[in-house]
């Protein structure tokens, strides 16, 4: 197959084989010490038999890990018909209650200036492959909408199975970080268009990655958590955290669960309990020391802030959001506080605001401003000197750019981390970790290789540049990522490049750094020997 960097819009429905093939030589170079070829793990080829079930005709990688390719002309006609029916619904007032206006404006007014391309970390990191331009998938959908829905003459696009299959995969080559919107002179939201393509596939065609739907939302509603953790397992985890606190603090703290009338219902991403229990345990220590009236919930869904619907399906988002509100109402709390989780913060604080009315409009906030207020209050006896190692901050897109929480986490770090340094760029201009929009949990087939090599490449460059003066492996370094999904991606990224093993680069949340500075701590809370 001839590999061409320039891929025209019409190629999505016509060119045979893969539209592009990625090679290591294409990818954006990494800074020292990863400018050495031997530190870049090789790329792999998709297995030949995958093409019979999965869509490998885009770039050879598979995000939608369910068989959905038509096997006959009749199946192809049915696929096209369902797609067009879904698109009509997506662009109607009755069918799209969340994002209709910005979607239609984004479809109508793109000037095709390509300012957004250089703002996109995936496009730049890929070596500027055309199909990863934010406008590429948008223009495909725009032409389909113009030709088949608005019936405009002379539109150059052909809608067939190959178009839909590739467009579906393309919707999962965007982390929905919305960085492209910031540089658009017209405010066109190409990230939203990618989201709406995902929504069309899921809500109208029943097509979504297994990790997001079947093993995500469906499992959460059935068992209580996307991790598969049921209420009994959750209570066991609470006991484990109490033991962890006693080991680190030298005394036992009783973690409140299902306490009615508390000021705060704290809901963590359940991934914290499974992979990073030191984070929710740190919040238990902090809230106890600060005298906050708070509780966790053991109700189904009430102990898992995850809401994967925000990435692909409005109906699933609404189901989870309503469960969180119902749990809060049952416990008669004054407010819901979402732990260190970006997408959960955006889902309940921003998007769910469109469906919550009257008694369901319970106050909702991120944990970061509350943590800032506690640290600044003087209620904790802190010694910043205990964090005597370089710290940099990763800004989760959903917390910073998409919810507007920028300074609280920085105010905390400036007080507790003497060697804190910013990544560049940072704040609302941050780069995504590469695991956004569900990528961090999509681990099937060969998709992890693409997200680490391409989607996370810009973040890895930022980390290396932030620590360039302390890259010496004898110096432990800490990437603070106040988001569960971001931590998952950083874990895979640092493992892929052996950055912890070779250069002593670690990652973790914000609360752990706060607790690590508490003067009455029996043992250091941040342990650089364990990841």
C-alpha positions as a Python dict, from the first residue, in 0.01 Angstrom:
ca = {
    (1, 'X'): (0, 0, 0),
    (2, 'X'): (129, 344, -89),
    (3, 'X'): (146, 558, 223),
    (4, 'X'): (57, 922, 153),
    (5, 'X'): (54, 1199, 408),
    (6, 'X'): (-212, 1388, 214),
    (7, 'X'): (-546, 1209, 230),
    (8, 'X'): (-834, 1379, 57),
    (9, 'X'): (-1184, 1384, 200),
    (10, 'X'): (-1319, 1169, -82),
    (11, 'X'): (-1055, 904, -8),
    (12, 'X'): (-1246, 796, 301),
    (13, 'X'): (-1500, 614, 84),
    (14, 'X'): (-1285, 510, -210),
    (15, 'X'): (-924, 425, -134),
    (16, 'X'): (-863, 56, -76),
    (17, 'X'): (-663, -82, 214),
    (18, 'X'): (-548, 141, 498),
    (19, 'X'): (-574, 514, 453),
    (20, 'X'): (-247, 561, 638),
    (21, 'X'): (26, 357, 798),
    (22, 'X'): (217, 501, 1094),
    (23, 'X'): (591, 443, 1128),
    (24, 'X'): (828, 552, 1403),
    (25, 'X'): (1004, 786, 1165),
    (26, 'X'): (677, 976, 1116),
    (27, 'X'): (623, 1051, 1481),
    (28, 'X'): (715, 1375, 1654),
    (29, 'X'): (1068, 1344, 1801),
    (30, 'X'): (1100, 1318, 2177),
    (31, 'X'): (1352, 1525, 2377),
    (32, 'X'): (1655, 1391, 2560),
    (33, 'X'): (1709, 1129, 2689),
    (34, 'X'): (1443, 971, 2465),
    (35, 'X'): (1608, 1101, 2151),
    (36, 'X'): (1797, 770, 2153),
    (37, 'X'): (1633, 522, 1909),
    (38, 'X'): (1684, 228, 2144),
    (39, 'X'): (1449, 388, 2402),
    (40, 'X'): (1156, 393, 2157),
    (41, 'X'): (975, 57, 2163),
    (42, 'X'): (882, -65, 1813),
    (43, 'X'): (540, -54, 1650),
    (44, 'X'): (348, -370, 1568),
    (45, 'X'): (124, -472, 1281),
    (46, 'X'): (-245, -562, 1327),
    (47, 'X'): (-317, -933, 1304),
    (48, 'X'): (-437, -1028, 955),
    (49, 'X'): (-754, -1200, 1078),
    (50, 'X'): (-875, -883, 1255),
    (51, 'X'): (-986, -731, 925),
    (52, 'X'): (-1270, -982, 893),
    (53, 'X'): (-1443, -850, 1207),
    (54, 'X'): (-1293, -513, 1295),
    (55, 'X'): (-1224, -191, 1109),
    (56, 'X'): (-853, -182, 1024),
    (57, 'X'): (-899, 22, 706),
    (58, 'X'): (-829, 357, 873),
    (59, 'X'): (-479, 333, 1021),
    (60, 'X'): (-450, -32, 1121),
    (61, 'X'): (-558, 31, 1481),
    (62, 'X'): (-890, -76, 1633),
    (63, 'X'): (-1078, 129, 1891),
    (64, 'X'): (-1429, -10, 1836),
    (65, 'X'): (-1366, -366, 1945),
    (66, 'X'): (-1697, -521, 1837),
    (67, 'X'): (-1773, -680, 1498),
    (68, 'X'): (-1979, -430, 1301),
    (69, 'X'): (-1864, -467, 942),
    (70, 'X'): (-2142, -557, 694),
    (71, 'X'): (-2094, -890, 518),
    (72, 'X'): (-2334, -842, 229),
    (73, 'X'): (-2482, -569, 12),
    (74, 'X'): (-2804, -590, 211),
    (75, 'X'): (-2618, -541, 538),
    (76, 'X'): (-2434, -244, 390),
    (77, 'X'): (-2760, -82, 280),
    (78, 'X'): (-2900, -135, 627),
    (79, 'X'): (-2589, 21, 785),
    (80, 'X'): (-2616, 329, 562),
    (81, 'X'): (-2989, 363, 629),
    (82, 'X'): (-2943, 344, 1006),
    (83, 'X'): (-2660, 598, 992),
    (84, 'X'): (-2871, 848, 798),
    (85, 'X'): (-3169, 797, 1029),
    (86, 'X'): (-2940, 863, 1323),
    (87, 'X'): (-2794, 1174, 1158),
    (88, 'X'): (-3144, 1315, 1098),
    (89, 'X'): (-3222, 1260, 1464),
    (90, 'X'): (-2888, 1404, 1574),
    (91, 'X'): (-2955, 1726, 1383),
    (92, 'X'): (-3317, 1768, 1499),
    (93, 'X'): (-3449, 1961, 1797),
    (94, 'X'): (-3642, 1659, 1923),
    (95, 'X'): (-3351, 1420, 1891),
    (96, 'X'): (-3059, 1613, 2041),
    (97, 'X'): (-3149, 1791, 2362),
    (98, 'X'): (-2791, 1849, 2475),
    (99, 'X'): (-2575, 1987, 2197),
    (100, 'X'): (-2791, 2068, 1894),
    (101, 'X'): (-2711, 2438, 1858),
    (102, 'X'): (-2330, 2415, 1887),
    (103, 'X'): (-2335, 2109, 1659),
    (104, 'X'): (-2527, 2285, 1383),
    (105, 'X'): (-2313, 2597, 1413),
    (106, 'X'): (-1998, 2385, 1392),
    (107, 'X'): (-2132, 2209, 1083),
    (108, 'X'): (-2236, 2534, 917),
    (109, 'X'): (-1952, 2781, 970),
    (110, 'X'): (-1608, 2621, 947),
    (111, 'X'): (-1376, 2851, 747),
    (112, 'X'): (-1132, 2564, 679),
    (113, 'X'): (-842, 2782, 792),
    (114, 'X'): (-675, 2483, 967),
    (115, 'X'): (-568, 2690, 1270),
    (116, 'X'): (-698, 2402, 1482),
    (117, 'X'): (-458, 2149, 1331),
    (118, 'X'): (-143, 2286, 1496),
    (119, 'X'): (-329, 2304, 1830),
    (120, 'X'): (-412, 1932, 1815),
    (121, 'X'): (-154, 1716, 1995),
    (122, 'X'): (-260, 1405, 1803),
    (123, 'X'): (-217, 1567, 1462),
    (124, 'X'): (123, 1713, 1552),
    (125, 'X'): (252, 1403, 1733),
    (126, 'X'): (152, 1176, 1443),
    (127, 'X'): (381, 1364, 1208),
    (128, 'X'): (88, 1571, 1081),
    (129, 'X'): (-112, 1291, 925),
    (130, 'X'): (-405, 1441, 737),
    (131, 'X'): (-675, 1214, 878),
    (132, 'X'): (-595, 1335, 1230),
    (133, 'X'): (-661, 1699, 1149),
    (134, 'X'): (-956, 1809, 1368),
    (135, 'X'): (-1133, 1927, 1052),
    (136, 'X'): (-1098, 1600, 860),
    (137, 'X'): (-1367, 1396, 1035),
    (138, 'X'): (-1576, 1710, 1073),
    (139, 'X'): (-1565, 1779, 702),
    (140, 'X'): (-1666, 1421, 623),
    (141, 'X'): (-1973, 1451, 846),
    (142, 'X'): (-2044, 1801, 716),
    (143, 'X'): (-2051, 1680, 355),
    (144, 'X'): (-2272, 1384, 443),
    (145, 'X'): (-2511, 1618, 622),
    (146, 'X'): (-2513, 1866, 334),
    (147, 'X'): (-2563, 1605, 62),
    (148, 'X'): (-2798, 1353, 223),
    (149, 'X'): (-2991, 1556, 480),
    (150, 'X'): (-2997, 1911, 338),
    (151, 'X'): (-2990, 1779, -23),
    (152, 'X'): (-2736, 2038, -140),
    (153, 'X'): (-2616, 1977, -497),
    (154, 'X'): (-2255, 1922, -595),
    (155, 'X'): (-2125, 1793, -262),
    (156, 'X'): (-1831, 1561, -315),
    (157, 'X'): (-1875, 1267, -79),
    (158, 'X'): (-1998, 911, -117),
    (159, 'X'): (-2180, 747, 173),
    (160, 'X'): (-2108, 377, 182),
    (161, 'X'): (-2004, 122, 441),
    (162, 'X'): (-1636, 217, 416),
    (163, 'X'): (-1718, 582, 484),
    (164, 'X'): (-1915, 497, 798),
    (165, 'X'): (-1667, 240, 925),
    (166, 'X'): (-1372, 474, 891),
    (167, 'X'): (-1564, 771, 1028),
    (168, 'X'): (-1663, 563, 1330),
    (169, 'X'): (-1300, 480, 1401),
    (170, 'X'): (-1200, 842, 1338),
    (171, 'X'): (-1437, 954, 1614),
    (172, 'X'): (-1209, 755, 1846),
    (173, 'X'): (-890, 926, 1726),
    (174, 'X'): (-985, 1242, 1916),
    (175, 'X'): (-960, 1274, 2295),
    (176, 'X'): (-1237, 1540, 2297),
    (177, 'X'): (-994, 1775, 2474),
    (178, 'X'): (-1139, 2079, 2286),
    (179, 'X'): (-798, 2242, 2250),
    (180, 'X'): (-887, 2303, 1886),
    (181, 'X'): (-1180, 2526, 1987),
    (182, 'X'): (-950, 2770, 2166),
    (183, 'X'): (-768, 2871, 1849),
    (184, 'X'): (-1066, 2870, 1613),
    (185, 'X'): (-1159, 3227, 1511),
    (186, 'X'): (-1522, 3118, 1482),
    (187, 'X'): (-1539, 2891, 1788),
    (188, 'X'): (-1602, 2579, 1580),
    (189, 'X'): (-1602, 2273, 1807),
    (190, 'X'): (-1448, 1985, 1617),
    (191, 'X'): (-1423, 1788, 1941),
    (192, 'X'): (-1799, 1814, 1979),
    (193, 'X'): (-1847, 1682, 1626),
    (194, 'X'): (-1633, 1378, 1715),
    (195, 'X'): (-1845, 1329, 2028),
    (196, 'X'): (-2167, 1351, 1829),
    (197, 'X'): (-2046, 1091, 1580),
    (198, 'X'): (-1981, 859, 1875),
    (199, 'X'): (-2326, 936, 2009),
    (200, 'X'): (-2491, 860, 1677),
    (201, 'X'): (-2313, 525, 1659),
    (202, 'X'): (-2410, 432, 2015),
    (203, 'X'): (-2761, 566, 2058),
    (204, 'X'): (-2890, 494, 1708),
    (205, 'X'): (-2679, 201, 1592),
    (206, 'X'): (-2576, 21, 1912),
    (207, 'X'): (-2204, 58, 1834),
    (208, 'X'): (-1956, 153, 2108),
    (209, 'X'): (-1625, 23, 2246),
    (210, 'X'): (-1677, -257, 2496),
    (211, 'X'): (-1481, -77, 2768),
    (212, 'X'): (-1712, 224, 2758),
    (213, 'X'): (-2049, 57, 2722),
    (214, 'X'): (-2073, -312, 2812),
    (215, 'X'): (-1789, -315, 3065),
    (216, 'X'): (-1849, 48, 3159),
    (217, 'X'): (-2196, 199, 3190),
    (218, 'X'): (-2391, -128, 3173),
    (219, 'X'): (-2174, -292, 3438),
    (220, 'X'): (-2192, 16, 3660),
    (221, 'X'): (-2571, 24, 3654),
    (222, 'X'): (-2594, -350, 3716),
    (223, 'X'): (-2322, -408, 3979),
    (224, 'X'): (-2261, -59, 4114),
    (225, 'X'): (-1927, 25, 3957),
    (226, 'X'): (-1755, 15, 3621),
    (227, 'X'): (-1474, -170, 3799),
    (228, 'X'): (-1713, -454, 3887),
    (229, 'X'): (-1689, -365, 4257),
    (230, 'X'): (-2019, -437, 4433),
    (231, 'X'): (-2129, -275, 4763),
    (232, 'X'): (-1982, -557, 4973),
    (233, 'X'): (-1646, -526, 4798),
    (234, 'X'): (-1663, -150, 4847),
    (235, 'X'): (-1709, -190, 5222),
    (236, 'X'): (-1412, -426, 5227),
    (237, 'X'): (-1211, -157, 5052),
    (238, 'X'): (-1316, 96, 5315),
    (239, 'X'): (-1175, -135, 5583),
    (240, 'X'): (-855, -173, 5382),
    (241, 'X'): (-816, 205, 5362),
    (242, 'X'): (-869, 237, 5736),
    (243, 'X'): (-584, -12, 5786),
    (244, 'X'): (-369, 183, 5539),
    (245, 'X'): (-436, 506, 5730),
    (246, 'X'): (-342, 344, 6060),
    (247, 'X'): (-16, 220, 5908),
    (248, 'X'): (76, 562, 5768),
    (249, 'X'): (-71, 791, 6034),
    (250, 'X'): (-13, 580, 6341),
    (251, 'X'): (-380, 590, 6444),
    (252, 'X'): (-708, 463, 6309),
    (253, 'X'): (-967, 686, 6143),
    (254, 'X'): (-1322, 567, 6097),
    (255, 'X'): (-1431, 646, 5741),
    (256, 'X'): (-1797, 756, 5743),
    (257, 'X'): (-2029, 564, 5511),
    (258, 'X'): (-2403, 625, 5455),
    (259, 'X'): (-2424, 894, 5723),
    (260, 'X'): (-2742, 1096, 5677),
    (261, 'X'): (-2736, 1474, 5690),
    (262, 'X'): (-2364, 1520, 5627),
    (263, 'X'): (-2251, 1840, 5462),
    (264, 'X'): (-2061, 1657, 5189),
    (265, 'X'): (-2119, 1339, 4990),
    (266, 'X'): (-1777, 1261, 4845),
    (267, 'X'): (-1782, 1039, 4536),
    (268, 'X'): (-1453, 907, 4400),
    (269, 'X'): (-1385, 739, 4069),
    (270, 'X'): (-1394, 376, 4180),
    (271, 'X'): (-1073, 317, 3991),
    (272, 'X'): (-906, 494, 4283),
    (273, 'X'): (-1018, 222, 4523),
    (274, 'X'): (-884, -51, 4297),
    (275, 'X'): (-559, 102, 4171),
    (276, 'X'): (-475, 399, 4394),
    (277, 'X'): (-649, 358, 4734),
    (278, 'X'): (-393, 596, 4885),
    (279, 'X'): (-585, 882, 4717),
    (280, 'X'): (-930, 832, 4877),
    (281, 'X'): (-751, 736, 5201),
    (282, 'X'): (-566, 1069, 5184),
    (283, 'X'): (-895, 1254, 5159),
    (284, 'X'): (-1026, 1063, 5463),
    (285, 'X'): (-723, 1185, 5659),
    (286, 'X'): (-756, 1544, 5538),
    (287, 'X'): (-1130, 1573, 5601),
    (288, 'X'): (-1094, 1416, 5945),
    (289, 'X'): (-816, 1657, 6039),
    (290, 'X'): (-1010, 1956, 5902),
    (291, 'X'): (-1330, 1861, 6088),
    (292, 'X'): (-1545, 1841, 5775),
    (293, 'X'): (-1887, 1673, 5799),
    (294, 'X'): (-1877, 1420, 5515),
    (295, 'X'): (-1973, 1073, 5405),
    (296, 'X'): (-1928, 812, 5138),
    (297, 'X'): (-2218, 605, 5003),
    (298, 'X'): (-2241, 228, 4969),
    (299, 'X'): (-2547, 245, 4742),
    (300, 'X'): (-2523, 107, 4389),
    (301, 'X'): (-2344, 367, 4172),
    (302, 'X'): (-2318, 599, 4475),
    (303, 'X'): (-1956, 503, 4540),
    (304, 'X'): (-1841, 534, 4179),
    (305, 'X'): (-1822, 882, 4022),
    (306, 'X'): (-1754, 729, 3681),
    (307, 'X'): (-1994, 843, 3408),
    (308, 'X'): (-1866, 709, 3080),
    (309, 'X'): (-2177, 830, 2898),
    (310, 'X'): (-2023, 1177, 2884),
    (311, 'X'): (-1791, 1040, 2615),
    (312, 'X'): (-2032, 857, 2388),
    (313, 'X'): (-2401, 843, 2485),
    (314, 'X'): (-2633, 1108, 2638),
    (315, 'X'): (-2887, 854, 2759),
    (316, 'X'): (-2624, 661, 2954),
    (317, 'X'): (-2488, 986, 3098),
    (318, 'X'): (-2834, 1082, 3221),
    (319, 'X'): (-2892, 742, 3384),
    (320, 'X'): (-2572, 762, 3587),
    (321, 'X'): (-2614, 1130, 3678),
    (322, 'X'): (-2965, 1069, 3808),
    (323, 'X'): (-2838, 780, 4022),
    (324, 'X'): (-2580, 1011, 4182),
    (325, 'X'): (-2847, 1271, 4256),
    (326, 'X'): (-3086, 1012, 4399),
    (327, 'X'): (-2817, 882, 4635),
    (328, 'X'): (-2744, 1236, 4753),
    (329, 'X'): (-3114, 1307, 4811),
    (330, 'X'): (-3155, 985, 5006),
    (331, 'X'): (-2864, 1076, 5234),
    (332, 'X'): (-2992, 1435, 5268),
    (333, 'X'): (-2648, 1584, 5214),
    (334, 'X'): (-2597, 1953, 5145),
    (335, 'X'): (-2371, 1905, 4843),
    (336, 'X'): (-2201, 1648, 4624),
    (337, 'X'): (-1823, 1671, 4588),
    (338, 'X'): (-1652, 1480, 4306),
    (339, 'X'): (-1305, 1346, 4383),
    (340, 'X'): (-1000, 1371, 4162),
    (341, 'X'): (-1165, 1263, 3838),
    (342, 'X'): (-1185, 1483, 3532),
    (343, 'X'): (-1465, 1331, 3328),
    (344, 'X'): (-1683, 1272, 3636),
    (345, 'X'): (-1641, 1637, 3732),
    (346, 'X'): (-1746, 1758, 3388),
    (347, 'X'): (-2032, 1507, 3366),
    (348, 'X'): (-2203, 1603, 3691),
    (349, 'X'): (-2104, 1970, 3718),
    (350, 'X'): (-2145, 2080, 3358),
    (351, 'X'): (-2330, 1843, 3126),
    (352, 'X'): (-2581, 1710, 3381),
    (353, 'X'): (-2685, 2067, 3450),
    (354, 'X'): (-2896, 2040, 3134),
    (355, 'X'): (-3118, 1771, 3285),
    (356, 'X'): (-3135, 1851, 3658),
    (357, 'X'): (-3433, 2059, 3768),
    (358, 'X'): (-3609, 2164, 4087),
    (359, 'X'): (-3524, 1934, 4382),
    (360, 'X'): (-3265, 1754, 4171),
    (361, 'X'): (-3046, 2063, 4147),
    (362, 'X'): (-2833, 1967, 4445),
    (363, 'X'): (-2514, 2176, 4473),
    (364, 'X'): (-2225, 1997, 4306),
    (365, 'X'): (-1855, 2082, 4300),
    (366, 'X'): (-1506, 1951, 4246),
    (367, 'X'): (-1295, 1845, 4541),
    (368, 'X'): (-1009, 2074, 4436),
    (369, 'X'): (-1150, 2408, 4563),
    (370, 'X'): (-1245, 2238, 4891),
    (371, 'X'): (-893, 2097, 4924),
    (372, 'X'): (-747, 2442, 4854),
    (373, 'X'): (-968, 2599, 5121),
    (374, 'X'): (-864, 2339, 5378),
    (375, 'X'): (-492, 2382, 5306),
    (376, 'X'): (-519, 2761, 5326),
    (377, 'X'): (-729, 2748, 5647),
    (378, 'X'): (-434, 2636, 5858),
    (379, 'X'): (-628, 2343, 6002),
    (380, 'X'): (-360, 2103, 5883),
    (381, 'X'): (-12, 2111, 6036),
    (382, 'X'): (204, 2092, 5724),
    (383, 'X'): (577, 2087, 5657),
    (384, 'X'): (635, 2153, 5284),
    (385, 'X'): (997, 2045, 5327),
    (386, 'X'): (881, 1687, 5328),
    (387, 'X'): (803, 1719, 4957),
    (388, 'X'): (1171, 1772, 4879),
    (389, 'X'): (1152, 1647, 4521),
    (390, 'X'): (1060, 1800, 4184),
    (391, 'X'): (686, 1812, 4115),
    (392, 'X'): (507, 1911, 3796),
    (393, 'X'): (133, 1939, 3735),
    (394, 'X'): (-67, 1775, 3462),
    (395, 'X'): (-391, 1965, 3396),
    (396, 'X'): (-680, 1726, 3326),
    (397, 'X'): (-872, 1869, 3028),
    (398, 'X'): (-1213, 1806, 3181),
    (399, 'X'): (-1125, 1986, 3505),
    (400, 'X'): (-928, 2280, 3366),
    (401, 'X'): (-1034, 2363, 3012),
    (402, 'X'): (-1385, 2217, 3022),
    (403, 'X'): (-1493, 2300, 3379),
    (404, 'X'): (-1278, 2607, 3448),
    (405, 'X'): (-1099, 2493, 3765),
    (406, 'X'): (-746, 2623, 3710),
    (407, 'X'): (-598, 2788, 4019),
    (408, 'X'): (-706, 2583, 4327),
    (409, 'X'): (-468, 2295, 4253),
    (410, 'X'): (-186, 2541, 4189),
    (411, 'X'): (-249, 2728, 4512),
    (412, 'X'): (-213, 2397, 4695),
    (413, 'X'): (107, 2300, 4515),
    (414, 'X'): (269, 2639, 4573),
    (415, 'X'): (219, 2585, 4947),
    (416, 'X'): (326, 2222, 4975),
    (417, 'X'): (576, 2157, 4692),
    (418, 'X'): (886, 2383, 4707),
    (419, 'X'): (1022, 2235, 4383),
    (420, 'X'): (698, 2272, 4184),
    (421, 'X'): (742, 2366, 3822),
    (422, 'X'): (483, 2410, 3546),
    (423, 'X'): (461, 2219, 3222),
    (424, 'X'): (456, 2432, 2911),
    (425, 'X'): (194, 2508, 2799),
    (426, 'X'): (-26, 2469, 3106),
    (427, 'X'): (-362, 2570, 3250),
    (428, 'X'): (-636, 2610, 2992),
    (429, 'X'): (-376, 2561, 2716),
    (430, 'X'): (-264, 2224, 2852),
    (431, 'X'): (-219, 1915, 2641),
    (432, 'X'): (-434, 1609, 2707),
    (433, 'X'): (-266, 1313, 2876),
    (434, 'X'): (-370, 1107, 2574),
    (435, 'X'): (-612, 895, 2774),
    (436, 'X'): (-905, 1135, 2753),
    (437, 'X'): (-1254, 1049, 2625),
    (438, 'X'): (-1221, 691, 2747),
    (439, 'X'): (-891, 604, 2580),
    (440, 'X'): (-719, 523, 2911),
    (441, 'X'): (-953, 231, 2975),
    (442, 'X'): (-969, 106, 2615),
    (443, 'X'): (-714, -175, 2635),
    (444, 'X'): (-829, -426, 2375),
    (445, 'X'): (-655, -536, 2055),
    (446, 'X'): (-382, -290, 1946),
    (447, 'X'): (-546, 39, 2047),
    (448, 'X'): (-318, 93, 2354),
    (449, 'X'): (-19, 116, 2122),
    (450, 'X'): (-179, 398, 1924),
    (451, 'X'): (-287, 598, 2228),
    (452, 'X'): (55, 573, 2391),
    (453, 'X'): (261, 629, 2076),
    (454, 'X'): (43, 904, 1927),
    (455, 'X'): (-222, 1040, 2167),
    (456, 'X'): (13, 1057, 2470),
    (457, 'X'): (328, 1154, 2288),
    (458, 'X'): (290, 1527, 2344),
    (459, 'X'): (230, 1475, 2717),
    (460, 'X'): (541, 1260, 2748),
    (461, 'X'): (742, 1535, 2578),
    (462, 'X'): (602, 1788, 2827),
    (463, 'X'): (696, 1568, 3123),
    (464, 'X'): (1051, 1522, 2998),
    (465, 'X'): (1090, 1894, 2936),
    (466, 'X'): (951, 1983, 3281),
    (467, 'X'): (1215, 1760, 3443),
    (468, 'X'): (1501, 1829, 3201),
    (469, 'X'): (1718, 1981, 3476),
    (470, 'X'): (1657, 1689, 3715),
    (471, 'X'): (1644, 1394, 3475),
    (472, 'X'): (1921, 1228, 3682),
    (473, 'X'): (1776, 888, 3783),
    (474, 'X'): (1896, 939, 4141),
    (475, 'X'): (1638, 1219, 4182),
    (476, 'X'): (1276, 1106, 4230),
    (477, 'X'): (1028, 1313, 4030),
    (478, 'X'): (649, 1338, 4070),
    (479, 'X'): (388, 1411, 3803),
    (480, 'X'): (81, 1533, 3992),
    (481, 'X'): (-233, 1432, 3802),
    (482, 'X'): (-556, 1506, 3993),
    (483, 'X'): (-762, 1272, 3775),
    (484, 'X'): (-810, 897, 3788),
    (485, 'X'): (-820, 839, 3411),
    (486, 'X'): (-516, 1061, 3361),
    (487, 'X'): (-327, 857, 3619),
    (488, 'X'): (-422, 540, 3433),
    (489, 'X'): (-279, 681, 3113),
    (490, 'X'): (36, 808, 3285),
    (491, 'X'): (85, 463, 3437),
    (492, 'X'): (75, 300, 3092),
    (493, 'X'): (286, 577, 2936),
    (494, 'X'): (564, 564, 3196),
    (495, 'X'): (560, 184, 3183),
    (496, 'X'): (585, 179, 2803),
    (497, 'X'): (894, 399, 2809),
    (498, 'X'): (1029, 251, 3136),
    (499, 'X'): (1053, 608, 3262),
    (500, 'X'): (1007, 514, 3629),
    (501, 'X'): (1265, 238, 3606),
    (502, 'X'): (1521, 437, 3407),
    (503, 'X'): (1470, 796, 3523),
    (504, 'X'): (1278, 779, 3851),
    (505, 'X'): (967, 956, 3714),
    (506, 'X'): (655, 876, 3918),
    (507, 'X'): (294, 990, 3915),
    (508, 'X'): (10, 1034, 4162),
    (509, 'X'): (-270, 1256, 4281),
    (510, 'X'): (-279, 1588, 4467),
    (511, 'X'): (-418, 1476, 4803),
    (512, 'X'): (-128, 1236, 4853),
    (513, 'X'): (118, 1526, 4835),
    (514, 'X'): (-83, 1718, 5095),
    (515, 'X'): (-83, 1427, 5339),
    (516, 'X'): (286, 1366, 5275),
    (517, 'X'): (360, 1706, 5433),
    (518, 'X'): (163, 1644, 5754),
    (519, 'X'): (407, 1672, 6043),
    (520, 'X'): (246, 1404, 6259),
    (521, 'X'): (263, 1142, 5983),
    (522, 'X'): (427, 823, 6111),
    (523, 'X'): (552, 707, 5769),
    (524, 'X'): (603, 898, 5439),
    (525, 'X'): (281, 889, 5245),
    (526, 'X'): (441, 911, 4900),
    (527, 'X'): (646, 597, 4840),
    (528, 'X'): (877, 619, 4541),
    (529, 'X'): (963, 252, 4554),
    (530, 'X'): (607, 141, 4467),
    (531, 'X'): (397, 223, 4161),
}
